[in-house]
Short mmCIF file of C-alpha atoms in Angstrom, two decimals:
data_model
loop_
_atom_site.label_atom_id
_atom_site.label_comp_id
_atom_site.label_asym_id
_atom_site.label_seq_id
_atom_site.Cartn_x
_atom_site.Cartn_y
_atom_site.Cartn_z
CA MET Y 12 18.64 3.88 18.05
CA THR Y 13 18.24 6.85 19.90
CA PRO Y 14 19.37 10.83 20.13
CA LYS Y 15 22.96 10.07 21.00
CA GLU Y 16 23.13 7.42 18.58
CA VAL Y 17 22.05 9.05 16.05
CA LEU Y 18 24.32 11.61 16.11
CA ALA Y 19 26.98 9.43 16.61
CA LEU Y 20 26.24 8.05 13.02
CA CYS Y 21 26.46 11.26 11.90
CA ARG Y 22 29.78 11.74 13.09
CA ARG Y 23 30.15 7.96 11.71
CA GLU Y 24 29.32 8.24 8.53
CA GLU Y 25 31.02 12.87 7.65
CA ILE Y 26 26.72 13.58 7.38
CA LYS Y 27 26.22 17.02 6.35
CA ALA Y 28 22.53 17.20 5.90
CA VAL Y 29 19.49 15.42 7.67
CA ASP Y 30 16.33 14.71 5.33
CA LEU Y 31 12.82 15.01 7.50
CA ARG Y 32 10.08 12.90 6.20
CA PHE Y 33 6.85 12.17 6.26
CA MET Y 34 3.75 11.05 5.21
CA ASP Y 35 0.80 13.38 4.70
CA PHE Y 36 -2.62 13.26 4.55
CA PRO Y 37 -3.84 10.88 1.36
CA GLY Y 38 -0.32 9.24 1.46
CA THR Y 39 2.13 11.19 0.19
CA GLN Y 40 5.93 11.15 1.10
CA LYS Y 41 7.25 14.84 2.13
CA HIS Y 42 10.35 15.71 3.23
CA PHE Y 43 12.46 19.26 3.86
CA THR Y 44 15.90 18.80 4.83
CA ILE Y 45 18.35 20.29 7.55
CA PRO Y 46 21.86 20.88 8.11
CA VAL Y 47 23.44 18.56 10.14
CA ASN Y 48 24.66 21.28 12.39
CA THR Y 49 21.05 22.05 13.53
CA LEU Y 50 20.76 18.33 15.36
CA THR Y 51 20.71 18.08 18.82
CA GLU Y 52 19.34 15.75 21.49
CA GLU Y 53 16.89 18.38 22.35
CA SER Y 54 15.59 18.40 18.22
CA PHE Y 55 14.58 14.63 19.42
CA GLU Y 56 12.04 16.82 21.88
CA ASP Y 57 11.61 20.21 20.44
CA GLY Y 58 11.30 18.88 16.92
CA PHE Y 59 11.31 21.32 13.58
CA GLY Y 60 8.64 23.94 11.96
CA PHE Y 61 6.83 23.77 8.76
CA ASP Y 62 3.06 25.17 6.85
CA ALA Y 63 1.28 22.53 7.06
CA SER Y 64 -1.80 24.43 5.24
CA SER Y 65 0.33 23.28 2.08
CA MET Y 66 -0.29 20.10 2.63
CA ARG Y 67 -3.46 18.53 1.04
CA GLY Y 68 -6.23 17.75 3.66
CA TRP Y 69 -4.34 19.10 7.05
CA GLN Y 70 -4.68 22.66 8.35
CA ALA Y 71 -6.63 25.79 7.56
CA ILE Y 72 -3.96 28.90 6.82
CA ASN Y 73 -4.74 30.46 10.15
CA GLU Y 74 -3.15 28.12 11.79
CA SER Y 75 -0.73 26.81 9.87
CA ASP Y 76 2.81 26.16 12.20
CA MET Y 77 3.13 22.29 13.36
CA LEU Y 78 5.60 20.47 13.80
CA VAL Y 79 7.73 17.35 12.75
CA VAL Y 80 9.38 14.97 15.43
CA PRO Y 81 12.21 12.94 14.11
CA GLN Y 82 11.87 9.38 15.40
CA PRO Y 83 15.30 7.84 15.96
CA GLU Y 84 14.44 4.45 15.31
CA THR Y 85 13.79 5.15 11.75
CA ALA Y 86 17.45 6.70 10.84
CA MET Y 87 19.12 5.23 7.75
CA VAL Y 88 21.94 6.95 5.61
CA ASP Y 89 20.35 7.61 2.25
CA PRO Y 90 21.71 5.78 -0.71
CA PHE Y 91 20.39 8.23 -3.19
CA MET Y 92 21.10 11.50 -1.48
CA LYS Y 93 24.96 12.79 -0.30
CA ASN Y 94 25.97 12.60 2.38
CA THR Y 95 22.10 12.28 4.12
CA LEU Y 96 20.67 10.87 6.66
CA ALA Y 97 16.97 10.47 6.39
CA MET Y 98 14.35 10.23 9.52
CA THR Y 99 10.86 9.62 9.87
CA CYS Y 100 8.85 11.95 11.58
CA ASN Y 101 5.60 11.98 13.72
CA ILE Y 102 3.60 15.37 13.30
CA GLN Y 103 2.84 17.61 16.82
CA ASP Y 104 0.49 20.33 17.45
CA PRO Y 105 3.56 23.43 18.40
CA ILE Y 106 1.12 24.87 21.31
CA THR Y 107 -0.72 21.50 22.96
CA ARG Y 108 2.54 19.27 21.73
CA GLU Y 109 -0.47 17.03 20.86
CA ALA Y 110 0.15 14.24 18.25
CA TYR Y 111 -1.48 16.01 15.19
CA ALA Y 112 -4.97 13.41 14.42
CA LYS Y 113 -4.81 14.03 10.86
CA ASP Y 114 -0.85 12.67 11.10
CA PRO Y 115 -1.02 8.87 8.99
CA ARG Y 116 1.67 7.80 11.31
CA ASN Y 117 0.24 9.00 14.91
CA VAL Y 118 -3.08 6.69 13.75
CA ALA Y 119 -1.42 3.53 13.36
CA ARG Y 120 0.20 4.45 16.75
CA LYS Y 121 -2.84 5.05 18.24
CA ALA Y 122 -4.01 1.74 16.24
CA GLU Y 123 -1.45 -0.80 18.11
CA ALA Y 124 -1.91 1.41 21.65
CA TYR Y 125 -5.86 0.39 20.90
CA MET Y 126 -5.06 -3.13 20.78
CA ALA Y 127 -2.80 -3.73 22.91
CA SER Y 128 -5.49 -2.02 25.73
CA THR Y 129 -8.01 -4.62 24.85
CA GLY Y 130 -5.98 -7.23 26.48
CA ILE Y 131 -6.20 -9.12 22.42
CA ALA Y 132 -2.65 -9.19 21.61
CA ASP Y 133 0.26 -7.12 22.16
CA ILE Y 134 1.30 -7.38 18.34
CA ALA Y 135 -0.06 -7.09 14.70
CA ASN Y 136 1.90 -8.27 12.32
CA PHE Y 137 1.70 -7.63 8.90
CA GLY Y 138 4.04 -9.13 6.46
CA PRO Y 139 3.17 -6.76 3.04
CA GLU Y 140 3.96 -8.45 -1.11
CA ALA Y 141 3.36 -4.91 -2.78
CA GLU Y 142 3.60 -5.82 -6.83
CA PHE Y 143 4.97 -2.46 -9.15
CA PHE Y 144 5.56 -1.93 -12.45
CA VAL Y 145 8.75 -0.37 -14.24
CA PHE Y 146 8.30 1.36 -17.10
CA ASP Y 147 10.64 2.08 -19.78
CA ARG Y 148 9.31 4.98 -21.20
CA VAL Y 149 5.67 6.73 -20.05
CA TRP Y 150 4.45 9.82 -21.24
CA PHE Y 151 0.62 10.87 -20.21
CA ASP Y 152 -1.23 14.78 -20.26
CA GLN Y 153 -5.18 15.25 -19.61
CA ASN Y 154 -6.11 18.93 -20.71
CA GLU Y 155 -9.73 20.68 -21.85
CA HIS Y 156 -9.14 19.36 -25.11
CA GLU Y 157 -7.20 16.18 -25.12
CA ALA Y 158 -6.48 13.33 -22.43
CA TYR Y 159 -3.65 10.17 -22.88
CA TYR Y 160 -1.22 8.23 -22.25
CA HIS Y 161 1.39 6.03 -22.87
CA VAL Y 162 3.04 3.51 -21.30
CA ASP Y 163 6.43 0.87 -23.31
CA SER Y 164 8.26 -1.62 -21.92
CA ALA Y 165 10.78 -3.78 -24.42
CA GLU Y 166 8.93 -7.08 -22.64
CA GLY Y 167 5.86 -5.97 -23.10
CA GLN Y 168 4.20 -8.29 -25.37
CA TRP Y 169 3.39 -5.56 -27.96
CA ASN Y 170 6.16 -5.05 -28.77
CA ARG Y 171 6.79 -8.71 -30.27
CA GLY Y 172 6.10 -6.78 -34.65
CA LYS Y 173 8.44 -3.96 -33.88
CA PRO Y 174 11.33 -4.06 -36.03
CA PRO Y 175 14.62 -5.04 -34.50
CA GLU Y 176 16.40 -2.11 -33.83
CA GLU Y 177 13.20 -1.06 -31.90
CA HIS Y 178 12.94 -3.49 -29.53
CA PRO Y 179 15.08 -6.14 -30.63
CA GLY Y 180 15.05 -10.21 -28.70
CA GLY Y 181 11.46 -11.67 -29.55
CA PHE Y 182 11.54 -12.47 -26.13
CA GLN Y 183 8.68 -10.52 -25.32
CA ILE Y 184 6.16 -11.79 -22.05
CA ARG Y 185 2.70 -12.99 -23.41
CA HIS Y 186 0.08 -11.43 -21.44
CA LYS Y 187 -0.15 -13.29 -17.74
CA GLU Y 188 2.52 -15.00 -18.56
CA GLY Y 189 5.00 -13.01 -16.65
CA TYR Y 190 5.48 -15.41 -13.68
CA PHE Y 191 9.18 -16.50 -12.97
CA PRO Y 192 10.49 -16.23 -16.12
CA MET Y 193 14.09 -17.09 -17.30
CA PRO Y 194 16.22 -14.31 -19.01
CA PRO Y 195 16.01 -12.89 -21.69
CA SER Y 196 12.37 -13.06 -21.49
CA ASP Y 197 12.82 -10.90 -17.71
CA THR Y 198 14.85 -8.27 -18.19
CA LEU Y 199 14.24 -6.83 -14.77
CA GLN Y 200 16.23 -9.53 -13.02
CA ASP Y 201 19.54 -6.99 -12.27
CA LEU Y 202 17.22 -4.24 -11.63
CA ARG Y 203 15.44 -6.15 -8.91
CA THR Y 204 18.26 -7.61 -7.20
CA ASP Y 205 19.43 -3.91 -7.07
CA ILE Y 206 16.10 -2.96 -4.86
CA MET Y 207 16.56 -5.56 -3.34
CA LEU Y 208 20.22 -5.39 -1.79
CA THR Y 209 19.47 -1.77 -1.14
CA LEU Y 210 16.49 -2.27 1.32
CA GLN Y 211 18.00 -4.31 3.07
CA GLU Y 212 21.44 -1.86 3.07
CA CYS Y 213 18.69 0.61 4.38
CA GLY Y 214 16.91 -2.28 6.97
CA VAL Y 215 14.40 -3.94 5.66
CA ASN Y 216 14.36 -7.36 5.99
CA ILE Y 217 13.56 -8.96 2.26
CA GLU Y 218 12.32 -12.34 1.27
CA GLY Y 219 12.60 -12.27 -1.84
CA GLN Y 220 12.24 -10.89 -5.64
CA HIS Y 221 10.70 -11.86 -8.44
CA HIS Y 222 9.07 -11.17 -11.43
CA GLU Y 223 5.56 -11.51 -11.47
CA VAL Y 224 2.13 -12.38 -13.72
CA ALA Y 225 1.73 -9.15 -16.80
CA THR Y 226 3.44 -8.47 -19.19
CA GLY Y 227 5.69 -4.93 -19.58
CA GLY Y 228 7.71 -4.68 -16.22
CA GLN Y 229 5.67 -6.38 -13.72
CA CYS Y 230 7.13 -6.85 -10.53
CA GLU Y 231 6.80 -7.84 -6.54
CA VAL Y 232 10.55 -7.80 -4.04
CA ASP Y 233 8.88 -9.17 -0.56
CA MET Y 234 9.57 -8.09 2.75
CA ARG Y 235 9.43 -9.96 5.58
CA TYR Y 236 7.01 -9.14 8.14
CA ALA Y 237 7.31 -6.75 11.16
CA SER Y 238 4.68 -4.96 13.49
CA LEU Y 239 2.01 -2.67 11.67
CA LEU Y 240 4.36 0.43 12.23
CA THR Y 241 7.42 -0.75 11.54
CA THR Y 242 5.81 -2.30 8.29
CA ALA Y 243 4.14 0.96 7.56
CA ASP Y 244 7.99 3.25 8.11
CA ASN Y 245 9.12 0.62 5.84
CA LEU Y 246 6.21 0.54 2.70
CA LEU Y 247 7.60 4.28 2.64
CA ARG Y 248 11.44 3.42 1.95
CA TYR Y 249 10.80 0.34 0.16
CA LYS Y 250 8.26 2.81 -2.56
CA TYR Y 251 11.27 5.57 -1.66
CA ILE Y 252 13.74 2.46 -2.94
CA VAL Y 253 12.28 1.61 -5.66
CA LYS Y 254 11.30 4.70 -7.85
CA ASN Y 255 15.14 5.76 -7.28
CA VAL Y 256 16.94 2.86 -8.00
CA ALA Y 257 14.48 2.00 -11.41
CA ALA Y 258 15.63 6.11 -12.35
CA ARG Y 259 19.24 5.15 -11.49
CA HIS Y 260 18.21 2.39 -14.48
CA GLY Y 261 16.48 4.98 -16.79
CA LYS Y 262 13.22 3.17 -15.85
CA ALA Y 263 10.30 4.33 -14.26
CA ALA Y 264 8.97 2.18 -11.82
CA THR Y 265 4.79 3.15 -11.10
CA PHE Y 266 2.15 1.74 -7.98
CA MET Y 267 -0.25 2.68 -9.92
CA PRO Y 268 -2.83 -0.91 -8.95
CA LYS Y 269 -4.05 -1.15 -12.82
CA PRO Y 270 -1.86 0.81 -15.55
CA LEU Y 271 -2.58 -1.57 -18.31
CA TRP Y 272 -6.09 -3.08 -19.63
CA ASN Y 273 -5.96 -6.47 -20.43
CA ASP Y 274 -4.10 -7.72 -17.82
CA ASN Y 275 -2.93 -8.41 -14.02
CA GLY Y 276 -2.56 -5.04 -11.70
CA SER Y 277 -0.61 -4.50 -9.15
CA GLY Y 278 -1.93 -5.30 -5.37
CA LEU Y 279 -0.67 -5.27 -1.79
CA HIS Y 280 -1.39 -8.31 -0.26
CA LEU Y 281 -0.96 -8.58 3.52
CA HIS Y 282 -0.52 -11.10 5.63
CA PHE Y 283 -1.50 -10.65 8.91
CA SER Y 284 -1.64 -12.58 12.51
CA LEU Y 285 -2.15 -10.90 16.17
CA TRP Y 286 0.53 -12.14 18.47
CA LYS Y 287 0.76 -11.81 22.96
CA ASN Y 288 3.26 -13.04 24.98
CA GLU Y 289 6.05 -13.83 21.52
CA GLU Y 290 2.83 -16.79 21.06
CA THR Y 291 0.61 -16.84 18.16
CA LEU Y 292 -3.02 -16.65 18.60
CA PHE Y 293 -4.47 -17.72 14.49
CA ALA Y 294 -3.00 -21.74 14.83
CA GLY Y 295 -5.35 -24.13 15.48
CA SER Y 296 -7.89 -26.28 14.97
CA GLY Y 297 -10.16 -24.97 12.99
CA TYR Y 298 -10.88 -24.10 8.90
CA GLY Y 299 -7.42 -24.34 7.70
CA GLY Y 300 -5.60 -24.65 10.95
CA LEU Y 301 -6.81 -21.35 12.24
CA SER Y 302 -7.75 -20.76 16.14
CA GLU Y 303 -11.15 -19.63 16.52
CA LEU Y 304 -9.99 -15.63 17.48
CA ALA Y 305 -8.65 -15.85 13.57
CA LEU Y 306 -11.53 -16.72 12.18
CA TYR Y 307 -13.28 -14.37 14.57
CA ALA Y 308 -10.80 -11.61 12.90
CA MET Y 309 -11.67 -12.78 9.49
CA GLY Y 310 -15.07 -12.23 9.94
CA GLY Y 311 -14.31 -8.43 11.28
CA ILE Y 312 -12.34 -8.12 8.15
CA LEU Y 313 -14.77 -9.20 5.30
CA GLN Y 314 -18.08 -7.29 7.80
CA HIS Y 315 -16.60 -4.16 7.41
CA ALA Y 316 -14.78 -4.54 3.95
CA PRO Y 317 -16.33 -1.69 1.41
CA ALA Y 318 -15.88 0.61 4.29
CA LEU Y 319 -12.21 -0.27 4.69
CA LEU Y 320 -11.52 -0.60 1.32
CA ALA Y 321 -12.57 3.05 0.88
CA PHE Y 322 -8.72 3.33 2.76
CA CYS Y 323 -6.96 -0.28 1.32
CA CYS Y 324 -8.06 0.68 -2.46
CA PRO Y 325 -8.22 4.47 -2.29
CA THR Y 326 -8.04 5.73 -6.01
CA THR Y 327 -10.29 5.63 -8.93
CA ASN Y 328 -7.96 3.67 -10.42
CA SER Y 329 -7.75 0.52 -7.80
CA TYR Y 330 -11.20 -0.89 -8.89
CA LYS Y 331 -10.10 -1.11 -12.90
CA ARG Y 332 -7.97 -4.04 -10.89
CA PHE Y 333 -10.73 -6.28 -9.55
CA ILE Y 334 -11.89 -8.07 -12.87
CA PRO Y 335 -12.86 -11.97 -12.58
CA GLY Y 336 -10.08 -13.64 -14.59
CA PHE Y 337 -6.97 -11.37 -13.73
CA GLU Y 338 -6.04 -13.31 -9.91
CA ALA Y 339 -7.94 -9.70 -8.31
CA PRO Y 340 -10.14 -10.59 -5.31
CA ILE Y 341 -13.44 -10.54 -6.24
CA ASN Y 342 -15.50 -12.11 -3.81
CA LEU Y 343 -15.83 -10.82 -0.31
CA THR Y 344 -14.98 -14.51 1.61
CA TYR Y 345 -12.25 -16.48 2.71
CA SER Y 346 -10.05 -19.53 1.17
CA PHE Y 347 -7.98 -21.98 1.49
CA ARG Y 348 -5.93 -21.24 -1.19
CA ASN Y 349 -8.47 -19.38 -3.65
CA ARG Y 350 -7.28 -16.50 -4.78
CA SER Y 351 -10.02 -15.05 -6.04
CA ALA Y 352 -11.07 -14.68 -2.58
CA ALA Y 353 -10.63 -11.81 -0.50
CA ILE Y 354 -9.24 -13.91 2.48
CA ARG Y 355 -6.54 -16.48 1.34
CA ILE Y 356 -5.15 -19.68 4.07
CA PRO Y 357 -1.41 -20.17 2.83
CA VAL Y 358 -1.05 -23.94 2.95
CA HIS Y 359 3.15 -24.03 1.90
CA ASN Y 360 4.16 -24.02 6.11
CA SER Y 361 3.03 -26.14 8.76
CA SER Y 362 4.60 -24.62 11.30
CA PRO Y 363 1.92 -22.83 13.84
CA ALA Y 364 4.22 -19.41 14.50
CA SER Y 365 3.65 -19.00 10.29
CA LYS Y 366 -0.50 -19.32 11.39
CA ARG Y 367 -1.81 -16.08 9.50
CA PHE Y 368 -3.92 -15.30 6.87
CA GLU Y 369 -3.59 -13.06 3.42
CA PHE Y 370 -6.30 -10.30 2.60
CA ARG Y 371 -5.47 -10.01 -0.69
CA CYS Y 372 -7.56 -6.75 -1.52
CA PRO Y 373 -5.69 -3.28 -0.84
CA ASP Y 374 -3.18 -2.31 -3.93
CA SER Y 375 0.05 0.00 -2.64
CA SER Y 376 -1.46 3.07 -3.73
CA CYS Y 377 -3.28 3.19 0.07
CA ASN Y 378 -0.96 5.48 3.14
CA PRO Y 379 -0.41 2.12 4.60
CA TYR Y 380 -0.55 3.29 8.58
CA LEU Y 381 -4.31 4.67 7.39
CA ALA Y 382 -4.70 1.22 5.62
CA MET Y 383 -3.39 -1.12 8.03
CA SER Y 384 -4.43 0.54 11.08
CA ALA Y 385 -8.02 0.05 9.28
CA VAL Y 386 -7.45 -3.57 9.15
CA LEU Y 387 -6.38 -4.20 12.36
CA MET Y 388 -9.04 -2.50 13.73
CA ALA Y 389 -12.07 -4.15 11.67
CA ALA Y 390 -9.84 -7.57 12.80
CA LEU Y 391 -10.41 -6.69 16.74
CA ASP Y 392 -14.41 -5.51 16.29
CA GLY Y 393 -14.40 -9.20 14.84
CA ILE Y 394 -12.94 -10.81 17.75
CA GLN Y 395 -14.91 -8.33 20.19
CA ASN Y 396 -18.24 -9.29 18.90
CA ARG Y 397 -17.49 -12.75 17.71
CA ILE Y 398 -17.89 -12.38 13.58
CA ASP Y 399 -18.88 -15.56 11.75
CA PRO Y 400 -17.13 -15.54 8.60
CA GLY Y 401 -19.36 -17.72 7.07
CA MET Y 402 -18.72 -20.21 4.55
CA PRO Y 403 -15.19 -20.40 2.64
CA LEU Y 404 -15.35 -20.38 -1.40
CA ASP Y 405 -13.21 -23.45 -2.03
CA LYS Y 406 -14.41 -23.74 -5.62
CA ASP Y 407 -12.85 -22.38 -9.22
CA ILE Y 408 -15.85 -19.53 -9.52
CA TYR Y 409 -15.46 -20.37 -13.10
CA ASP Y 410 -17.22 -24.28 -12.74
CA LEU Y 411 -20.05 -22.10 -10.42
CA SER Y 412 -23.10 -20.87 -11.45
CA PRO Y 413 -24.33 -17.39 -11.40
CA GLU Y 414 -26.90 -18.60 -8.18
CA GLU Y 415 -24.02 -20.09 -6.63
CA LEU Y 416 -22.08 -17.20 -6.89
CA ASP Y 417 -24.47 -14.54 -5.67
CA VAL Y 418 -24.43 -16.08 -2.58
CA PHE Y 419 -20.85 -14.57 -1.63
CA PRO Y 420 -20.54 -10.64 -1.60
CA LYS Y 421 -19.10 -8.49 -4.17
CA VAL Y 422 -16.24 -5.97 -3.59
CA PRO Y 423 -17.35 -2.33 -4.12
CA GLU Y 424 -17.31 -1.58 -8.11
CA SER Y 425 -16.23 1.93 -7.41
CA LEU Y 426 -14.08 4.51 -5.31
CA ASP Y 427 -17.02 6.05 -4.91
CA VAL Y 428 -19.08 3.40 -3.91
CA SER Y 429 -16.15 2.88 -0.57
CA LEU Y 430 -16.33 5.97 0.69
CA LYS Y 431 -20.23 5.75 0.69
CA ALA Y 432 -19.93 2.79 2.59
CA LEU Y 433 -17.81 4.05 4.47
CA ARG Y 434 -19.92 6.93 5.73
CA GLU Y 435 -23.03 4.32 7.12
CA ASP Y 436 -20.23 2.07 8.97
CA HIS Y 437 -16.96 3.55 10.99
CA ASP Y 438 -18.02 3.13 14.06
CA PHE Y 439 -15.63 0.53 15.27
CA LEU Y 440 -12.87 2.43 13.56
CA LEU Y 441 -13.05 5.47 16.24
CA ARG Y 442 -12.78 3.05 19.03
CA GLY Y 443 -9.46 4.36 21.58
CA ASP Y 444 -10.19 7.37 19.17
CA VAL Y 445 -7.48 6.01 16.29
CA PHE Y 446 -9.67 7.16 14.08
CA THR Y 447 -11.45 10.42 14.15
CA GLU Y 448 -14.83 11.71 12.69
CA ASP Y 449 -12.71 14.43 11.78
CA VAL Y 450 -9.79 12.39 9.54
CA ILE Y 451 -13.10 9.50 8.76
CA ASP Y 452 -15.30 13.23 7.36
CA THR Y 453 -11.41 15.01 5.44
CA TRP Y 454 -11.03 11.21 3.39
CA ILE Y 455 -14.27 11.19 2.16
CA TRP Y 456 -14.84 15.24 1.21
CA PHE Y 457 -11.17 14.89 -0.03
CA LYS Y 458 -11.32 11.32 -1.99
CA GLN Y 459 -14.79 12.70 -3.33
CA THR Y 460 -14.08 16.46 -4.30
CA HIS Y 461 -10.91 16.24 -6.03
CA GLU Y 462 -10.45 11.85 -7.16
CA VAL Y 463 -14.32 11.01 -7.86
CA GLN Y 464 -16.00 13.80 -8.87
CA ALA Y 465 -12.51 15.02 -11.27
CA LEU Y 466 -12.62 12.07 -13.22
CA ARG Y 467 -16.63 12.65 -13.36
CA GLU Y 468 -16.22 15.69 -14.89
CA ARG Y 469 -14.02 14.68 -17.76
CA PRO Y 470 -14.95 13.31 -20.80
CA HIS Y 471 -12.63 9.26 -21.35
CA PRO Y 472 -10.62 7.86 -24.49
CA TRP Y 473 -13.05 5.15 -24.98
CA GLU Y 474 -15.82 7.32 -24.82
CA PHE Y 475 -14.87 8.69 -28.81
CA ALA Y 476 -14.17 5.18 -29.30
CA MET Y 477 -18.26 4.42 -28.13
CA TYR Y 478 -19.58 7.40 -28.69
CA PHE Y 479 -17.61 9.77 -31.19
CA ASP Y 480 -20.36 8.66 -34.23
CA ALA Y 481 -23.71 8.27 -32.40
#
């Protein structure tokens, strides 16, 4: 939409408030609201001021003033707020009017611009499969003398032995048997359909919804592929709608990668392809029906994967997902069908236009603008430097000897390891000024200080089970 069309939409829908939204640096969506009569055509150029020093990882207090500039193409009538139109915004410096380097959406815009400048491709399409859990009840706390969490779901296997008045039905889902169950075992069908229909009403194209593998309410609603920036915008909309629909049903949704021990975690599998002049660049006669260019793109992603995971798997909890036996991608290799490989080539459609590969490492705790921009930059580096992706992993990993498995590099074991890899390997991200040294430095500092070190300092409940009687 144009600014004029946004204003017309406000009149037509009797909008009274405009919600201005943006993504902070670590990856949490923020907002503030203005009365609709303050939104003019000039607002889409002039923007609105706010205090950026209160945003994590952004401005110092002596240079706090910044601008949010609404983007008309992101406008939607909010399905949860009364008479409210929502728009995603870019962040600008109020003096120079330059796009802010630490604005994640600006990083994504620069990544697309850099891709176009190389002449390699004009569109990078991403199709995300975002998994999440929906719990009936959640409570947790951490302080100086106690640490605990408790999640519950009527579907959870742990409730099979409870009295009927607490959890009636007897149709609880066994661990790792939650893929495509029918109601009454699947208690979340109507909730997922509500999410699917709400997303469609808000302009997000949806391909389907289903229950996922884990017990205790694991779900997936699949979005149709789109360009990098559009997909990142849609993922913000997706998480907002999922959480609010769940709340409307009296439940709590989480995109935490591994909320349950001993069952599958939640990923953000990214289906990726490059296009030029409306034709795919990934169809060919190579392995899995891919082109040489696609294999080089794969090679770049695999070579830079330890550094990429600092953005794609950006929480300490992310690495608890990478455990053998839970369909997690633990090997930094590729395969035609094998889901234990970091990159999988789907086989269900032989159409050239459908040729793509699936990067299975990311999870939905990531900042999608930064994560997908980093993936694109790694793929472009692979193409520019003709990086060989190595040998595929086509066998069942459980049939391989330790010596055979040692040939394939593994995903990093912790966020700390990924951040160190990013420190040593980030030159490919700096091209085209897409990421800057300041962005990289701030990301590593923030994650090390506020997450890695914070977790390292605190006793873990399982340590009491192991060591209290030492």
